[in-house]
mmCIF file of C-alpha atoms in Angstrom:
data_model
loop_
_atom_site.group_PDB
_atom_site.id
_atom_site.type_symbol
_atom_site.label_atom_id
_atom_site.label_comp_id
_atom_site.label_asym_id
_atom_site.label_seq_id
_atom_site.Cartn_x
_atom_site.Cartn_y
_atom_site.Cartn_z
ATOM 1 C CA MET X 1 -7.002 20.832 28.074
ATOM 2 C CA LEU X 2 -8.423 18.098 29.910
ATOM 3 C CA PHE X 3 -8.214 19.771 33.377
ATOM 4 C CA ALA X 4 -9.691 22.935 31.710
ATOM 5 C CA ARG X 5 -12.684 20.781 30.579
ATOM 6 C CA PHE X 6 -12.940 19.466 34.392
ATOM 7 C CA LYS X 7 -12.708 22.966 35.600
ATOM 8 C CA ALA X 8 -15.703 23.965 33.474
ATOM 9 C CA ILE X 9 -17.992 21.084 34.161
ATOM 10 C CA TYR X 10 -17.290 20.639 37.731
ATOM 11 C CA THR X 11 -16.808 24.358 38.886
ATOM 12 C CA HIS X 12 -16.478 24.496 42.542
ATOM 13 C CA LYS X 13 -16.084 20.741 42.981
ATOM 14 C CA PHE X 14 -13.067 20.710 40.769
ATOM 15 C CA ALA X 15 -11.511 23.565 42.978
ATOM 16 C CA SER X 16 -12.409 21.484 46.143
ATOM 17 C CA ALA X 17 -10.701 18.503 44.680
ATOM 18 C CA TYR X 18 -7.453 20.186 43.614
ATOM 19 C CA SER X 19 -7.391 23.225 46.254
ATOM 20 C CA ASN X 20 -3.482 24.476 45.640
ATOM 21 C CA PRO X 21 -1.096 24.780 42.602
ATOM 22 C CA ASP X 22 0.935 22.212 43.694
ATOM 23 C CA GLU X 23 -1.918 19.583 43.885
ATOM 24 C CA VAL X 24 -2.859 20.620 40.430
ATOM 25 C CA LYS X 25 0.790 20.470 38.871
ATOM 26 C CA LEU X 26 1.138 16.730 40.419
ATOM 27 C CA ALA X 27 -2.291 15.610 39.426
ATOM 28 C CA LYS X 28 -1.524 16.992 35.955
ATOM 29 C CA ARG X 29 1.870 14.868 35.872
ATOM 30 C CA GLU X 30 -0.248 11.665 36.839
ATOM 31 C CA TRP X 31 -2.713 12.085 34.462
ATOM 32 C CA ALA X 32 -0.466 12.657 31.710
ATOM 33 C CA ILE X 33 1.358 9.586 32.323
ATOM 34 C CA ALA X 34 -1.997 7.452 32.692
ATOM 35 C CA LEU X 35 -3.267 8.732 29.429
ATOM 36 C CA LYS X 36 0.013 8.663 27.158
ATOM 37 C CA GLY X 37 -1.081 7.049 23.761
ATOM 38 C CA PHE X 38 -4.617 7.842 23.819
ATOM 39 C CA GLN X 39 -5.857 10.191 21.183
ATOM 40 C CA GLU X 40 -8.201 13.426 21.527
ATOM 41 C CA PRO X 41 -11.368 11.655 20.053
ATOM 42 C CA LEU X 42 -11.146 8.810 22.687
ATOM 43 C CA LEU X 43 -10.530 11.446 25.600
ATOM 44 C CA ALA X 44 -13.410 13.586 24.216
ATOM 45 C CA TYR X 45 -15.615 10.869 24.362
ATOM 46 C CA ALA X 46 -14.648 9.698 27.786
ATOM 47 C CA VAL X 47 -15.137 13.555 28.989
ATOM 48 C CA GLU X 48 -18.647 13.385 27.651
ATOM 49 C CA ARG X 49 -19.524 10.260 29.431
ATOM 50 C CA THR X 50 -17.930 11.511 32.681
ATOM 51 C CA LYS X 51 -20.392 14.583 32.627
ATOM 52 C CA GLU X 52 -23.356 11.825 32.465
ATOM 53 C CA GLU X 53 -21.892 9.402 35.027
ATOM 54 C CA HIS X 54 -19.783 11.369 37.769
ATOM 55 C CA SER X 55 -21.043 14.247 39.849
ATOM 56 C CA TRP X 56 -17.383 14.771 40.976
ATOM 57 C CA PRO X 57 -14.320 15.051 39.138
ATOM 58 C CA PRO X 58 -13.385 11.474 38.196
ATOM 59 C CA THR X 59 -10.151 9.489 39.640
ATOM 60 C CA ILE X 60 -7.581 8.357 36.853
ATOM 61 C CA ALA X 61 -9.035 4.570 37.296
ATOM 62 C CA ASP X 62 -12.637 6.134 36.745
ATOM 63 C CA PHE X 63 -11.627 7.784 33.531
ATOM 64 C CA LEU X 64 -9.460 4.886 32.110
ATOM 65 C CA LYS X 65 -12.992 2.785 32.619
ATOM 66 C CA LEU X 66 -14.583 5.221 30.542
ATOM 67 C CA ILE X 67 -11.895 5.201 27.941
ATOM 68 C CA SER X 68 -12.753 1.479 27.485
ATOM 69 C CA THR X 69 -16.292 2.214 26.827
ATOM 70 C CA ALA X 70 -15.120 4.652 24.047
ATOM 71 C CA TYR X 71 -13.409 1.777 22.178
ATOM 72 C CA LYS X 72 -16.719 -0.139 22.382
ATOM 73 C CA ALA X 73 -18.701 2.761 20.791
ATOM 74 C CA TYR X 74 -16.340 2.479 17.787
ATOM 75 C CA GLY X 75 -16.848 -1.157 17.670
ATOM 76 C CA LEU X 76 -13.214 -1.814 18.914
ATOM 77 C CA ALA X 77 -11.678 -3.815 21.667
ATOM 78 C CA ASP X 78 -9.272 -2.157 24.145
ATOM 79 C CA PRO X 79 -5.353 -2.648 23.476
ATOM 80 C CA ARG X 80 -5.145 -4.994 26.192
ATOM 81 C CA SER X 81 -7.970 -7.307 25.097
ATOM 82 C CA ALA X 82 -7.076 -6.780 21.425
ATOM 83 C CA TYR X 83 -3.454 -8.234 22.183
ATOM 84 C CA LEU X 84 -4.852 -11.174 24.093
ATOM 85 C CA GLU X 85 -7.117 -11.949 20.984
ATOM 86 C CA ALA X 86 -4.137 -11.527 18.753
ATOM 87 C CA CYS X 87 -1.924 -13.949 20.696
ATOM 88 C CA SER X 88 -4.750 -16.506 20.940
ATOM 89 C CA CYS X 89 -5.034 -17.148 17.135
ATOM 90 C CA ARG X 90 -3.534 -20.454 16.366
ATOM 91 C CA THR X 91 -5.009 -20.645 12.815
ATOM 92 C CA ASP X 92 -4.106 -18.718 9.617
ATOM 93 C CA PRO X 93 -4.975 -14.982 10.686
ATOM 94 C CA LEU X 94 -6.751 -14.692 7.443
ATOM 95 C CA GLN X 95 -9.318 -17.326 8.405
ATOM 96 C CA TYR X 96 -9.605 -16.238 11.954
ATOM 97 C CA LYS X 97 -12.915 -14.355 12.915
ATOM 98 C CA TRP X 98 -11.678 -11.230 14.313
ATOM 99 C CA SER X 99 -13.710 -8.909 16.633
ATOM 100 C CA HIS X 100 -12.594 -6.135 14.388
ATOM 101 C CA PRO X 101 -9.971 -5.880 11.293
ATOM 102 C CA ALA X 102 -8.021 -3.530 13.406
ATOM 103 C CA VAL X 103 -6.698 -6.546 15.525
ATOM 104 C CA PHE X 104 -5.777 -8.358 12.635
ATOM 105 C CA PHE X 105 -3.678 -5.570 11.091
ATOM 106 C CA ALA X 106 -1.981 -4.800 14.422
ATOM 107 C CA GLY X 107 -1.150 -8.147 14.741
ATOM 108 C CA SER X 108 0.248 -8.323 11.200
ATOM 109 C CA GLN X 109 2.445 -5.133 11.729
ATOM 110 C CA ALA X 110 3.798 -6.599 15.200
ATOM 111 C CA GLY X 111 4.483 -10.008 13.549
ATOM 112 C CA TRP X 112 2.569 -13.195 14.008
ATOM 113 C CA TYR X 113 5.492 -15.237 14.882
ATOM 114 C CA LYS X 114 6.647 -12.582 17.513
ATOM 115 C CA LEU X 115 3.070 -12.743 19.026
ATOM 116 C CA LYS X 116 3.412 -16.676 19.465
ATOM 117 C CA SER X 117 7.131 -16.778 20.230
ATOM 118 C CA GLU X 118 8.522 -13.824 22.151
ATOM 119 C CA GLU X 119 7.803 -12.928 25.927
ATOM 120 C CA GLU X 120 5.061 -10.487 26.526
ATOM 121 C CA ARG X 121 7.444 -7.845 27.601
ATOM 122 C CA VAL X 122 8.642 -7.796 23.934
ATOM 123 C CA SER X 123 5.280 -8.721 22.103
ATOM 124 C CA TRP X 124 2.985 -6.382 23.934
ATOM 125 C CA PRO X 125 4.700 -3.083 23.274
ATOM 126 C CA LEU X 126 5.012 -3.935 19.851
ATOM 127 C CA PHE X 127 1.350 -4.728 19.446
ATOM 128 C CA GLU X 128 0.060 -1.841 21.394
ATOM 129 C CA GLN X 129 2.202 0.718 19.430
ATOM 130 C CA SER X 130 0.571 -0.754 16.358
ATOM 131 C CA TYR X 131 -2.801 -1.099 17.529
ATOM 132 C CA LEU X 132 -3.122 2.513 18.750
ATOM 133 C CA LYS X 133 -1.935 3.891 15.625
ATOM 134 C CA ILE X 134 -4.647 1.616 13.891
ATOM 135 C CA VAL X 135 -7.146 2.739 16.180
ATOM 136 C CA ASP X 136 -6.523 6.285 15.237
ATOM 137 C CA ARG X 137 -7.251 5.596 11.604
ATOM 138 C CA VAL X 138 -10.537 3.891 12.409
ATOM 139 C CA ILE X 139 -11.718 6.685 14.574
ATOM 140 C CA ALA X 140 -10.707 9.070 11.603
ATOM 141 C CA GLY X 141 -13.256 7.088 9.428
ATOM 142 C CA GLU X 142 -11.097 4.617 7.626
ATOM 143 C CA ARG X 143 -12.829 1.176 6.947
ATOM 144 C CA LEU X 144 -10.366 -1.694 7.223
ATOM 145 C CA ILE X 145 -10.932 -4.755 5.125
ATOM 146 C CA ILE X 146 -9.029 -7.900 5.969
ATOM 147 C CA PRO X 147 -7.399 -8.792 2.388
ATOM 148 C CA LYS X 148 -8.046 -12.107 0.585
ATOM 149 C CA VAL X 149 -4.764 -13.415 -0.694
ATOM 150 C CA ILE X 150 -3.655 -16.635 -2.389
ATOM 151 C CA MET X 151 -3.361 -19.685 -0.067
ATOM 152 C CA ILE X 152 -1.914 -22.738 -0.902
ATOM 153 C CA GLU X 153 -3.876 -24.801 1.234
ATOM 154 C CA ASP X 154 -7.213 -23.055 0.302
ATOM 155 C CA LYS X 155 -8.608 -24.749 -2.849
ATOM 156 C CA GLN X 156 -11.340 -22.215 -2.878
ATOM 157 C CA THR X 157 -9.104 -19.449 -3.838
ATOM 158 C CA LEU X 158 -6.575 -19.444 -6.778
ATOM 159 C CA SER X 159 -3.634 -21.973 -6.042
ATOM 160 C CA VAL X 160 -0.013 -21.053 -6.767
ATOM 161 C CA LYS X 161 0.206 -23.323 -9.517
ATOM 162 C CA ASP X 162 -2.861 -21.859 -11.195
ATOM 163 C CA LEU X 163 -1.458 -18.207 -10.713
ATOM 164 C CA ALA X 164 1.880 -19.656 -12.146
ATOM 165 C CA THR X 165 -0.042 -20.941 -15.273
ATOM 166 C CA LYS X 166 -1.732 -17.597 -15.794
ATOM 167 C CA ILE X 167 1.373 -15.524 -15.548
ATOM 168 C CA ALA X 168 3.249 -17.841 -17.750
ATOM 169 C CA ASN X 169 0.422 -17.680 -20.254
ATOM 170 C CA ASP X 170 0.359 -13.929 -19.994
ATOM 171 C CA LEU X 171 4.144 -13.577 -20.599
ATOM 172 C CA SER X 172 4.250 -16.512 -23.086
ATOM 173 C CA VAL X 173 7.106 -18.213 -21.192
ATOM 174 C CA ASP X 174 7.312 -21.378 -19.387
ATOM 175 C CA GLU X 175 5.873 -22.110 -15.876
ATOM 176 C CA GLU X 176 9.199 -23.346 -14.796
ATOM 177 C CA LYS X 177 10.421 -19.575 -15.151
ATOM 178 C CA ILE X 178 7.548 -18.474 -12.981
ATOM 179 C CA ALA X 179 7.327 -20.893 -10.384
ATOM 180 C CA PRO X 180 10.365 -19.799 -8.420
ATOM 181 C CA LEU X 181 9.000 -16.063 -8.081
ATOM 182 C CA LEU X 182 6.014 -17.480 -6.075
ATOM 183 C CA TYR X 183 8.380 -18.979 -3.505
ATOM 184 C CA TYR X 184 7.434 -16.055 -1.299
ATOM 185 C CA THR X 185 3.826 -17.338 -0.756
ATOM 186 C CA GLN X 186 5.035 -20.098 1.370
ATOM 187 C CA LYS X 187 6.273 -17.680 3.840
ATOM 188 C CA THR X 188 4.327 -16.588 6.776
ATOM 189 C CA TYR X 189 1.861 -13.872 5.822
ATOM 190 C CA GLY X 190 2.796 -10.428 7.104
ATOM 191 C CA SER X 191 6.658 -11.467 7.851
ATOM 192 C CA GLY X 192 9.320 -9.270 6.695
ATOM 193 C CA VAL X 193 10.803 -12.236 4.662
ATOM 194 C CA ARG X 194 7.695 -12.735 2.645
ATOM 195 C CA ILE X 195 7.361 -9.130 2.100
ATOM 196 C CA ARG X 196 11.004 -8.712 0.739
ATOM 197 C CA TYR X 197 10.732 -11.688 -1.486
ATOM 198 C CA ARG X 198 7.312 -10.442 -2.929
ATOM 199 C CA GLU X 199 8.915 -7.271 -3.730
ATOM 200 C CA ILE X 200 11.888 -8.861 -5.417
ATOM 201 C CA SER X 201 9.434 -11.185 -7.444
ATOM 202 C CA GLN X 202 7.357 -8.178 -8.279
ATOM 203 C CA LYS X 203 10.400 -6.260 -9.569
ATOM 204 C CA LYS X 204 11.322 -9.258 -11.807
ATOM 205 C CA LEU X 205 7.933 -10.038 -13.186
ATOM 206 C CA LEU X 206 7.925 -6.181 -13.947
ATOM 207 C CA GLU X 207 11.024 -6.319 -16.000
ATOM 208 C CA MET X 208 9.415 -9.175 -17.831
ATOM 209 C CA GLY X 209 6.361 -7.279 -18.690
ATOM 210 C CA TYR X 210 3.924 -8.432 -16.162
ATOM 211 C CA LYS X 211 2.179 -5.287 -14.547
ATOM 212 C CA ASP X 212 -0.429 -6.818 -12.361
ATOM 213 C CA LYS X 213 0.227 -6.894 -8.651
ATOM 214 C CA LEU X 214 1.110 -9.941 -6.969
ATOM 215 C CA PRO X 215 -0.971 -11.077 -3.958
ATOM 216 C CA LYS X 216 0.351 -10.364 -0.815
#
């Protein structure tokens, strides 16, 4: 589809750049490898910019630069910049000033601990895969909002003790029965352990008659 667009845009210039079927076949293969993972909206945006900025068919390098500007058009960082931003977070991710919520959600899915501790050859593919999927959602029109959750150290939000008191009062039970079920809040936000512990606690509270959702 991309080469068909280029052929329609550049007509004889395209034919001059790719003069025989073997060259076209080889070029399509290289372009397919270079553009793997990029979704249609980003490619379409880059094609439109190509018409404005290039009088001849662009090279792969030229086109990749235009895709980078496409990210900016949606208020997003390119995947590599987003990865470096996520890795640079040395505070609580919920309190960090992200360039875009997509970086936060991709970091959460990849795992903050892995981003800080694993080698790049491990952490980069995990983050890139998550980020590209989230970018697709943003381009499709989804609005991402970083959640506000209960944080033990943050006195401006509801503390774990206050939550335990609230749940205990709602269920008419002692706080001592509720406190262990909030142990998950001491685990790293977004980690698999925290998610599993929360699910277990949520199930137990539901059995006790508590129907409100626990904070993530």
